[in-house]
Amino acid sequence: VADNLDKLLIGKKVCILADPNTVKKDNSFEGVWTQYYLTHINNTILFDFNIEFEKICFTYANPMTVCGFIDTYKKSNGKAMIHSGASSALGKMLIKACLKEKIELINIVRNEKHIENLKSIGAKYVISTSSKNWKTELRNISSQLGANIFFDCFGGIMTSSIFSVFPDKSICFHYGNLEIKKLGGFDSSEFLFKDKVFRGWWMTHWIKNISREELVKWKNYIIEDFKTNSNIFVTGYSKVYPLEQVQQA
């Protein structure tokens, strides 16, 4: 550890966020498959209790993103939240976290097969865009709850289709693009006359914009979940391979 950091950190288990801007002299990037890895302490979550590495190796990107969503929602005076891509590992974490925080959450998926699974872990509202009347259903529930904060990862035309049925003064935070297509189909009247807002959201940018105290608070929020076995941020895995068996993996 650096000279200005607590030497008690040495030997502790940590989860880290790999920085793609950290490159070697030949401009290659090898990720974290190294014996030693240099990173900023802000990019780590320290676990000072006995826990298996397999349980904590996924505890930065998705869990911190979920914390970022909740923090952004609260600071934006959210009344209810909407999330697309709800069947993902991140989406399932968000469902559980919103239940804990008592936040009303509307979940959007692209296939009806995910509906029952999400409801089984506590989702109250799940809408599939494969349904013929999904827009009407989303409009009615959004209006009923006053949903005004939308976290979107669909991309393409689907993002604007969902955006069009939101209540006035809603904010869409676009954080991914599962469709791998350019955004399109937005009606300028949504911005001019309905006072809606569309903006990007990225986890590392959120981290840079919050205070040191807030960052520690959210890291502790994640750590506490593992200490108490609340299972909000647990990601399952099917098998573990040692590094020398990477080809089989």
XYZ file of C-alpha atoms in Angstrom:
249
model
C 0.000 0.000 0.000
C 1.044 3.621 -0.466
C 2.939 5.381 2.327
C -0.084 7.503 3.257
C -2.416 4.503 3.683
C -3.036 2.324 6.718
C -0.653 -0.657 6.706
C -3.432 -2.707 8.316
C -4.873 -2.952 4.815
C -2.125 -5.393 3.893
C -3.426 -8.962 3.679
C -7.110 -8.001 3.633
C -9.483 -9.340 1.010
C -10.672 -6.726 -1.461
C -12.858 -6.445 -4.510
C -11.434 -4.064 -7.096
C -12.625 -2.204 -10.165
C -10.189 -2.588 -13.061
C -9.325 0.735 -14.669
C -9.244 0.427 -18.491
C -7.112 3.576 -18.562
C -4.310 1.679 -16.802
C -2.190 0.427 -19.708
C 1.317 -0.909 -20.157
C 4.047 0.848 -22.128
C 3.093 -1.090 -25.254
C -0.508 0.205 -24.898
C -1.900 -3.231 -23.940
C -4.333 -3.805 -21.084
C -4.375 -7.112 -19.245
C -7.141 -6.597 -16.744
C -6.568 -8.009 -13.273
C -5.111 -11.427 -14.173
C -1.814 -10.491 -12.570
C 0.005 -11.264 -9.353
C 0.011 -7.570 -8.456
C -2.383 -4.867 -9.558
C -2.072 -1.124 -9.003
C -5.293 0.775 -8.383
C -6.669 3.718 -6.428
C -8.210 2.958 -3.045
C -11.513 4.435 -4.286
C -11.663 1.489 -6.703
C -11.624 -1.085 -3.907
C -14.077 -2.509 -1.400
C -12.348 -3.923 1.671
C -13.735 -6.981 3.459
C -12.235 -7.168 6.941
C -14.040 -10.383 7.906
C -13.772 -13.982 6.761
C -15.540 -14.462 3.446
C -14.845 -16.550 0.346
C -13.260 -14.781 -2.624
C -15.889 -16.341 -4.890
C -18.609 -14.379 -3.089
C -16.945 -10.983 -3.316
C -15.323 -11.023 -6.761
C -18.449 -9.456 -8.303
C -19.062 -6.856 -5.626
C -17.936 -3.648 -7.274
C -19.444 -2.866 -10.686
C -23.054 -4.051 -10.332
C -23.546 -3.383 -6.597
C -21.989 0.085 -6.808
C -24.126 0.830 -9.866
C -27.246 -0.118 -7.904
C -26.112 2.140 -5.048
C -25.538 4.882 -7.590
C -29.055 4.476 -8.965
C -30.580 4.755 -5.502
C -28.426 7.761 -4.611
C -29.256 9.502 -7.905
C -32.954 8.687 -7.489
C -33.088 10.193 -4.018
C -31.154 13.327 -5.009
C -33.496 13.765 -7.997
C -36.590 13.752 -5.768
C -37.769 10.450 -7.149
C -41.359 9.363 -6.576
C -41.067 5.954 -8.234
C -38.383 4.343 -10.393
C -38.451 2.591 -13.758
C -35.681 0.243 -14.905
C -35.215 -1.485 -18.248
C -33.117 -4.624 -18.596
C -34.621 -5.767 -15.315
C -33.865 -9.464 -15.852
C -30.095 -8.896 -15.633
C -28.016 -9.635 -12.520
C -27.929 -5.881 -11.882
C -31.696 -5.661 -12.350
C -32.304 -8.356 -9.754
C -30.041 -6.576 -7.280
C -31.966 -3.355 -7.886
C -35.285 -5.093 -7.182
C -34.025 -6.294 -3.801
C -32.386 -2.972 -2.938
C -35.540 -1.014 -3.786
C -37.565 -3.334 -1.564
C -35.177 -2.556 1.288
C -35.335 1.190 0.584
C -39.131 1.109 0.107
C -38.836 2.507 -3.425
C -41.617 1.663 -5.877
C -39.967 0.079 -8.933
C -41.399 -0.669 -12.365
C -39.344 -3.342 -14.105
C -39.200 -3.613 -17.900
C -38.039 -6.743 -19.727
C -38.004 -7.756 -23.387
C -39.370 -11.280 -22.921
C -42.383 -12.468 -20.924
C -40.480 -15.529 -19.675
C -38.718 -13.312 -17.117
C -41.883 -11.996 -15.445
C -42.543 -14.796 -12.973
C -38.882 -15.121 -12.033
C -38.646 -11.426 -11.123
C -41.901 -11.537 -9.196
C -40.576 -14.500 -7.220
C -37.769 -12.306 -5.816
C -40.114 -9.476 -4.863
C -40.812 -7.448 -8.004
C -44.282 -5.908 -7.843
C -44.497 -4.438 -11.342
C -42.968 -6.243 -14.340
C -43.830 -5.252 -17.919
C -42.657 -7.065 -21.045
C -42.219 -5.061 -24.254
C -43.184 -8.237 -26.149
C -46.764 -7.726 -24.951
C -49.169 -6.031 -27.369
C -50.402 -3.503 -24.787
C -47.130 -2.833 -22.932
C -47.194 0.925 -23.591
C -50.682 1.323 -22.170
C -49.756 -0.780 -19.156
C -46.574 1.220 -18.552
C -48.372 4.540 -18.976
C -51.083 3.571 -16.489
C -48.719 2.271 -13.796
C -46.291 5.191 -14.256
C -49.145 7.659 -13.878
C -50.542 5.814 -10.862
C -47.173 5.818 -9.048
C -45.974 9.180 -10.337
C -42.843 7.467 -11.682
C -40.376 10.158 -12.677
C -36.933 8.508 -12.737
C -35.978 6.028 -15.464
C -32.703 4.092 -15.678
C -32.367 2.698 -19.192
C -29.994 0.240 -20.830
C -32.004 -0.823 -23.902
C -30.893 1.716 -26.513
C -32.128 1.977 -30.088
C -35.744 2.952 -30.746
C -36.938 1.121 -27.635
C -35.505 3.763 -25.308
C -37.490 6.566 -26.951
C -40.621 4.381 -27.058
C -40.466 3.914 -23.287
C -39.532 7.551 -22.731
C -42.612 8.704 -24.651
C -45.096 7.261 -22.145
C -43.533 8.795 -19.029
C -45.258 11.515 -17.027
C -44.210 15.139 -17.598
C -40.972 16.303 -15.946
C -39.539 12.767 -15.927
C -35.783 12.159 -16.144
C -34.192 9.324 -18.114
C -30.680 8.241 -17.118
C -29.235 6.234 -20.018
C -26.493 3.884 -18.764
C -26.184 1.137 -21.395
C -27.157 -0.067 -24.871
C -28.229 -3.721 -25.049
C -29.608 -3.204 -28.559
C -26.189 -1.950 -29.711
C -28.014 0.567 -31.885
C -27.988 4.343 -32.076
C -30.664 6.109 -30.087
C -33.513 7.423 -32.204
C -37.193 8.199 -32.440
C -37.339 10.986 -29.859
C -40.078 13.580 -30.261
C -38.801 17.091 -29.486
C -42.161 17.933 -27.908
C -41.219 15.600 -25.037
C -38.441 18.050 -24.128
C -40.033 21.344 -25.197
C -43.540 21.015 -23.816
C -43.414 18.155 -21.316
C -40.198 19.269 -19.619
C -38.626 15.807 -19.754
C -34.868 15.332 -19.397
C -32.573 12.781 -21.039
C -29.002 12.358 -19.866
C -26.213 9.813 -19.607
C -25.239 8.006 -16.416
C -22.019 6.086 -15.734
C -20.984 4.526 -12.452
C -17.402 5.844 -12.383
C -18.628 9.378 -13.126
C -21.091 9.117 -10.239
C -18.285 8.003 -7.909
C -16.138 10.969 -8.921
C -18.994 13.384 -8.203
C -19.909 12.238 -4.702
C -18.021 13.063 -1.535
C -15.525 10.759 0.148
C -18.004 10.300 3.017
C -20.773 9.272 0.622
C -18.507 6.785 -1.140
C -17.575 5.157 2.173
C -21.262 5.035 3.142
C -22.231 3.147 -0.008
C -19.296 0.767 0.245
C -20.335 -0.017 3.818
C -23.893 -0.523 2.550
C -22.581 -3.321 0.319
C -20.284 -4.793 2.980
C -23.121 -4.898 5.499
C -25.240 -6.864 3.038
C -22.588 -9.587 2.949
C -22.076 -9.509 6.713
C -25.777 -10.039 7.374
C -26.344 -12.459 4.472
C -29.161 -10.280 3.160
C -28.331 -11.491 -0.362
C -29.083 -8.247 -2.162
C -25.728 -8.137 -3.910
C -24.835 -11.819 -4.193
C -24.052 -13.046 -7.715
C -24.251 -16.788 -8.269
C -21.623 -18.836 -10.075
C -21.644 -22.399 -11.383
C -18.001 -23.442 -11.174
C -14.561 -22.197 -10.108
C -11.461 -22.648 -12.282
C -7.857 -21.998 -11.201
C -5.826 -19.722 -13.479
C -3.933 -22.633 -15.064
C -7.280 -24.032 -16.319
C -8.364 -20.831 -18.060
C -8.694 -22.643 -21.410
C -11.266 -25.075 -19.974
C -13.228 -22.170 -18.514
